[in-house]
Amino acid sequence: MEVEHAVKAGKAGADFIGKVFAESKRKVTVEQAVRLVKSVQDINPCPEAVGVFRNASAEEVNRIARECRLDRVQLSGQESIEYCRDITFPIIKVVHVSDDARADIILAQVQKWYEVMKRQKFLCLLDTVVNGQYGGTGVTFDWRIAKAVAARFPVMVAGGLTPENVAEMVREVKPWGVDVASGVETNGRKDPVKIDTFIRTVWNME
């Protein structure tokens, strides 16, 4: 993500803007993340800065979050409950949904997370896992699973969302929030028009 894309997202009304520190084509350095955070500070309301990590040490996550002045961290790997207790920032924990996942199993996982993390500022995010690739797949999962979870808990939904299908998903699932990456890209680069259309479509569902 470039500064211009962060500003576009913030001005369009994004609540969160992610900075990817996990190994990915979207990975940013600490210096780049700091610039992105600063670029939206004057937007009112100011979107929260979220750092995306995967199986990094808790020490590294806390250090980067402090250096970049992040508001939250998103943990997208196999981080355990014990691990999360060592994180000193509000957490968004990804629960991975495979193509053969069952709603009752995913619901039980989410319920356990909310029960054990109730003393921390915490959210669950449901995202697709495909062939060991966690997030950024551009592939949707069965929204009936998300609907079952969203009826019980505040949950974010990711996975294959685009400006064309996000309205349908929000109507069907009624999630707490949505997350998008590849769905607002063109040829692997963030597309300002798609960013604006996606965010405004979600807000128009309110």
mmCIF file of C-alpha atoms in Angstrom:
data_model
loop_
_atom_site.group_PDB
_atom_site.id
_atom_site.type_symbol
_atom_site.label_atom_id
_atom_site.label_comp_id
_atom_site.label_asym_id
_atom_site.label_seq_id
_atom_site.Cartn_x
_atom_site.Cartn_y
_atom_site.Cartn_z
ATOM 1 C CA MET A 1 0.000 0.000 0.000
ATOM 2 C CA GLU A 2 1.216 3.470 -0.884
ATOM 3 C CA VAL A 3 0.533 6.676 1.062
ATOM 4 C CA GLU A 4 -1.992 7.789 -1.570
ATOM 5 C CA HIS A 5 -3.975 4.579 -1.065
ATOM 6 C CA ALA A 6 -4.005 4.931 2.714
ATOM 7 C CA VAL A 7 -5.247 8.498 2.391
ATOM 8 C CA LYS A 8 -7.906 7.436 -0.116
ATOM 9 C CA ALA A 9 -9.125 4.694 2.248
ATOM 10 C CA GLY A 10 -9.145 7.022 5.235
ATOM 11 C CA LYS A 11 -11.045 9.777 3.449
ATOM 12 C CA ALA A 12 -13.561 7.254 2.101
ATOM 13 C CA GLY A 13 -14.368 6.216 5.662
ATOM 14 C CA ALA A 14 -12.241 3.158 6.465
ATOM 15 C CA ASP A 15 -12.183 2.412 10.201
ATOM 16 C CA PHE A 16 -8.940 0.413 10.009
ATOM 17 C CA ILE A 17 -5.976 0.543 7.627
ATOM 18 C CA GLY A 18 -3.702 -2.484 7.649
ATOM 19 C CA LYS A 19 0.084 -2.638 7.350
ATOM 20 C CA VAL A 20 1.386 -6.109 6.519
ATOM 21 C CA PHE A 21 4.518 -7.223 8.378
ATOM 22 C CA ALA A 22 4.060 -10.929 7.584
ATOM 23 C CA GLU A 23 5.874 -12.435 4.593
ATOM 24 C CA SER A 24 3.767 -11.319 1.646
ATOM 25 C CA LYS A 25 3.950 -9.346 -1.571
ATOM 26 C CA ARG A 26 2.235 -6.628 0.489
ATOM 27 C CA LYS A 27 4.877 -6.611 3.245
ATOM 28 C CA VAL A 28 6.055 -3.185 4.426
ATOM 29 C CA THR A 29 9.078 -2.092 6.419
ATOM 30 C CA VAL A 30 8.807 -0.302 9.734
ATOM 31 C CA GLU A 31 9.793 2.930 7.981
ATOM 32 C CA GLN A 32 7.077 2.525 5.350
ATOM 33 C CA ALA A 33 4.504 1.728 8.039
ATOM 34 C CA VAL A 34 5.401 4.840 10.001
ATOM 35 C CA ARG A 35 4.831 6.956 6.874
ATOM 36 C CA LEU A 36 1.470 5.296 6.293
ATOM 37 C CA VAL A 37 0.373 5.901 9.884
ATOM 38 C CA LYS A 38 1.416 9.565 9.712
ATOM 39 C CA SER A 39 -0.298 10.074 6.351
ATOM 40 C CA VAL A 40 -3.794 9.677 7.805
ATOM 41 C CA GLN A 41 -3.340 11.396 11.163
ATOM 42 C CA ASP A 42 -5.135 14.542 10.038
ATOM 43 C CA ILE A 43 -8.195 12.685 8.748
ATOM 44 C CA ASN A 44 -11.218 13.025 11.036
ATOM 45 C CA PRO A 45 -12.185 10.512 12.214
ATOM 46 C CA CYS A 46 -8.705 9.046 11.996
ATOM 47 C CA PRO A 47 -8.662 5.364 10.938
ATOM 48 C CA GLU A 48 -6.954 2.969 13.319
ATOM 49 C CA ALA A 49 -3.590 1.565 12.284
ATOM 50 C CA VAL A 50 -3.482 -2.238 12.285
ATOM 51 C CA GLY A 51 -0.336 -4.331 11.867
ATOM 52 C CA VAL A 52 -0.734 -7.758 10.284
ATOM 53 C CA PHE A 53 1.600 -10.456 11.635
ATOM 54 C CA ARG A 54 1.912 -14.210 11.204
ATOM 55 C CA ASN A 55 3.741 -16.439 13.719
ATOM 56 C CA ALA A 56 6.203 -13.718 14.718
ATOM 57 C CA SER A 57 7.470 -13.646 18.287
ATOM 58 C CA ALA A 58 5.328 -11.689 20.744
ATOM 59 C CA GLU A 59 8.363 -9.549 21.518
ATOM 60 C CA GLU A 60 8.741 -8.600 17.850
ATOM 61 C CA VAL A 61 5.028 -7.841 17.460
ATOM 62 C CA ASN A 62 4.990 -5.577 20.514
ATOM 63 C CA ARG A 63 8.195 -3.831 19.434
ATOM 64 C CA ILE A 64 6.992 -3.085 15.902
ATOM 65 C CA ALA A 65 3.576 -2.012 17.159
ATOM 66 C CA ARG A 66 5.217 0.474 19.516
ATOM 67 C CA GLU A 67 7.635 1.806 16.896
ATOM 68 C CA CYS A 68 4.878 2.285 14.329
ATOM 69 C CA ARG A 69 2.321 3.552 16.851
ATOM 70 C CA LEU A 70 -0.196 0.910 15.848
ATOM 71 C CA ASP A 71 -3.627 0.813 17.433
ATOM 72 C CA ARG A 72 -4.161 -2.937 16.998
ATOM 73 C CA VAL A 73 -2.372 -6.037 15.780
ATOM 74 C CA GLN A 74 -3.889 -8.688 13.552
ATOM 75 C CA LEU A 75 -2.532 -12.182 14.163
ATOM 76 C CA SER A 76 -2.974 -14.358 11.097
ATOM 77 C CA GLY A 77 -1.027 -17.513 11.920
ATOM 78 C CA GLN A 78 -1.262 -20.294 14.493
ATOM 79 C CA GLU A 79 -0.811 -18.015 17.498
ATOM 80 C CA SER A 80 -1.978 -19.654 20.730
ATOM 81 C CA ILE A 81 -4.049 -18.255 23.564
ATOM 82 C CA GLU A 82 -0.938 -18.192 25.762
ATOM 83 C CA TYR A 83 0.929 -16.276 23.076
ATOM 84 C CA CYS A 84 -1.852 -13.698 22.762
ATOM 85 C CA ARG A 85 -1.708 -12.976 26.483
ATOM 86 C CA ASP A 86 1.807 -11.630 25.927
ATOM 87 C CA ILE A 87 0.613 -9.114 23.338
ATOM 88 C CA THR A 88 0.163 -5.671 24.860
ATOM 89 C CA PHE A 89 -2.010 -4.233 22.084
ATOM 90 C CA PRO A 90 -5.662 -4.873 21.154
ATOM 91 C CA ILE A 91 -5.867 -8.011 19.026
ATOM 92 C CA ILE A 92 -7.702 -9.077 15.895
ATOM 93 C CA LYS A 93 -7.278 -12.863 15.738
ATOM 94 C CA VAL A 94 -7.855 -14.630 12.449
ATOM 95 C CA VAL A 95 -9.818 -17.871 12.541
ATOM 96 C CA HIS A 96 -9.107 -19.770 9.338
ATOM 97 C CA VAL A 97 -11.986 -21.276 7.386
ATOM 98 C CA SER A 98 -11.232 -24.067 4.914
ATOM 99 C CA ASP A 99 -13.510 -25.259 2.126
ATOM 100 C CA ASP A 100 -14.589 -28.267 4.215
ATOM 101 C CA ALA A 101 -15.092 -26.347 7.473
ATOM 102 C CA ARG A 102 -18.197 -26.894 9.600
ATOM 103 C CA ALA A 103 -20.111 -24.034 11.155
ATOM 104 C CA ASP A 104 -20.286 -25.675 14.591
ATOM 105 C CA ILE A 105 -16.510 -26.200 14.712
ATOM 106 C CA ILE A 106 -15.733 -22.620 13.671
ATOM 107 C CA LEU A 107 -18.335 -21.284 16.090
ATOM 108 C CA ALA A 108 -16.756 -23.265 18.938
ATOM 109 C CA GLN A 109 -13.320 -21.872 18.091
ATOM 110 C CA VAL A 110 -14.605 -18.298 18.048
ATOM 111 C CA GLN A 111 -16.510 -18.806 21.293
ATOM 112 C CA LYS A 112 -13.383 -20.109 23.015
ATOM 113 C CA TRP A 113 -11.361 -17.102 21.857
ATOM 114 C CA TYR A 114 -13.920 -14.627 23.148
ATOM 115 C CA GLU A 115 -14.218 -16.435 26.475
ATOM 116 C CA VAL A 116 -10.480 -16.490 27.188
ATOM 117 C CA MET A 117 -9.725 -13.033 25.780
ATOM 118 C CA LYS A 118 -12.598 -11.174 27.444
ATOM 119 C CA ARG A 119 -10.219 -9.064 29.520
ATOM 120 C CA GLN A 120 -8.476 -7.747 26.404
ATOM 121 C CA LYS A 121 -9.790 -5.554 23.586
ATOM 122 C CA PHE A 122 -10.361 -8.327 21.081
ATOM 123 C CA LEU A 123 -12.018 -9.215 17.775
ATOM 124 C CA CYS A 124 -12.153 -12.371 15.676
ATOM 125 C CA LEU A 125 -11.791 -12.260 11.904
ATOM 126 C CA LEU A 126 -12.892 -15.124 9.660
ATOM 127 C CA ASP A 127 -10.717 -15.594 6.585
ATOM 128 C CA THR A 128 -10.215 -18.241 3.932
ATOM 129 C CA VAL A 129 -7.305 -20.656 4.047
ATOM 130 C CA VAL A 130 -6.330 -22.232 0.712
ATOM 131 C CA ASN A 131 -3.465 -24.701 0.277
ATOM 132 C CA GLY A 132 -1.720 -23.413 3.364
ATOM 133 C CA GLN A 133 -2.013 -19.781 2.282
ATOM 134 C CA TYR A 134 -3.432 -17.682 5.103
ATOM 135 C CA GLY A 135 -5.169 -14.544 3.903
ATOM 136 C CA GLY A 136 -4.925 -12.560 0.700
ATOM 137 C CA THR A 137 -6.190 -15.513 -1.334
ATOM 138 C CA GLY A 138 -9.019 -13.706 -3.094
ATOM 139 C CA VAL A 139 -11.203 -16.741 -2.375
ATOM 140 C CA THR A 140 -14.500 -16.665 -0.500
ATOM 141 C CA PHE A 141 -15.670 -19.270 2.008
ATOM 142 C CA ASP A 142 -19.182 -20.450 2.825
ATOM 143 C CA TRP A 143 -20.922 -17.335 4.140
ATOM 144 C CA ARG A 144 -23.414 -19.497 6.030
ATOM 145 C CA ILE A 145 -20.578 -20.197 8.463
ATOM 146 C CA ALA A 146 -19.943 -16.494 8.922
ATOM 147 C CA LYS A 147 -23.667 -15.879 9.401
ATOM 148 C CA ALA A 148 -23.847 -18.469 12.184
ATOM 149 C CA VAL A 149 -20.893 -16.869 13.955
ATOM 150 C CA ALA A 150 -22.039 -13.267 13.422
ATOM 151 C CA ALA A 151 -25.381 -14.090 15.025
ATOM 152 C CA ARG A 152 -23.528 -14.836 18.272
ATOM 153 C CA PHE A 153 -20.358 -12.740 18.298
ATOM 154 C CA PRO A 154 -18.941 -9.528 16.835
ATOM 155 C CA VAL A 155 -16.874 -10.814 13.934
ATOM 156 C CA MET A 156 -15.072 -9.457 10.913
ATOM 157 C CA VAL A 157 -15.214 -11.258 7.573
ATOM 158 C CA ALA A 158 -12.528 -11.410 4.879
ATOM 159 C CA GLY A 159 -11.798 -13.688 1.958
ATOM 160 C CA GLY A 160 -12.582 -12.883 -1.664
ATOM 161 C CA LEU A 161 -14.560 -9.728 -0.951
ATOM 162 C CA THR A 162 -14.808 -7.198 -3.771
ATOM 163 C CA PRO A 163 -16.803 -4.049 -4.536
ATOM 164 C CA GLU A 164 -19.158 -6.319 -6.496
ATOM 165 C CA ASN A 165 -19.990 -8.883 -3.799
ATOM 166 C CA VAL A 166 -19.512 -7.119 -0.451
ATOM 167 C CA ALA A 167 -23.070 -5.745 -0.338
ATOM 168 C CA GLU A 168 -24.504 -9.246 -0.770
ATOM 169 C CA MET A 169 -22.267 -10.610 1.976
ATOM 170 C CA VAL A 170 -23.158 -7.825 4.416
ATOM 171 C CA ARG A 171 -26.889 -8.340 3.783
ATOM 172 C CA GLU A 172 -26.587 -12.087 4.290
ATOM 173 C CA VAL A 173 -24.124 -12.245 7.186
ATOM 174 C CA LYS A 174 -24.498 -8.912 9.048
ATOM 175 C CA PRO A 175 -20.895 -8.956 10.324
ATOM 176 C CA TRP A 176 -19.351 -6.489 12.748
ATOM 177 C CA GLY A 177 -16.924 -5.480 9.997
ATOM 178 C CA VAL A 178 -15.253 -6.503 6.760
ATOM 179 C CA ASP A 179 -11.635 -6.769 5.615
ATOM 180 C CA VAL A 180 -10.319 -6.544 2.069
ATOM 181 C CA ALA A 181 -6.944 -6.789 0.340
ATOM 182 C CA SER A 182 -6.785 -8.330 -3.143
ATOM 183 C CA GLY A 183 -10.397 -7.341 -3.824
ATOM 184 C CA VAL A 184 -9.403 -3.693 -4.189
ATOM 185 C CA GLU A 185 -6.329 -4.339 -6.323
ATOM 186 C CA THR A 186 -5.745 -4.210 -10.058
ATOM 187 C CA ASN A 187 -2.727 -6.112 -11.375
ATOM 188 C CA GLY A 188 -1.449 -6.571 -7.824
ATOM 189 C CA ARG A 189 -1.591 -2.883 -6.938
ATOM 190 C CA LYS A 190 -4.146 -1.054 -4.813
ATOM 191 C CA ASP A 191 -6.751 0.611 -7.034
ATOM 192 C CA PRO A 192 -8.068 3.967 -5.700
ATOM 193 C CA VAL A 193 -11.395 3.585 -7.510
ATOM 194 C CA LYS A 194 -11.970 0.100 -6.115
ATOM 195 C CA ILE A 195 -10.973 1.258 -2.613
ATOM 196 C CA ASP A 196 -13.473 4.102 -2.745
ATOM 197 C CA THR A 197 -16.252 1.963 -4.227
ATOM 198 C CA PHE A 198 -15.761 -0.854 -1.711
ATOM 199 C CA ILE A 199 -15.817 1.395 1.355
ATOM 200 C CA ARG A 200 -18.727 3.498 0.188
ATOM 201 C CA THR A 201 -20.705 0.344 -0.657
ATOM 202 C CA VAL A 202 -20.222 -0.954 2.889
ATOM 203 C CA TRP A 203 -21.214 2.366 4.453
ATOM 204 C CA ASN A 204 -24.335 2.517 2.269
ATOM 205 C CA MET A 205 -25.423 -0.799 3.832
ATOM 206 C CA GLU A 206 -25.747 0.892 7.238
#
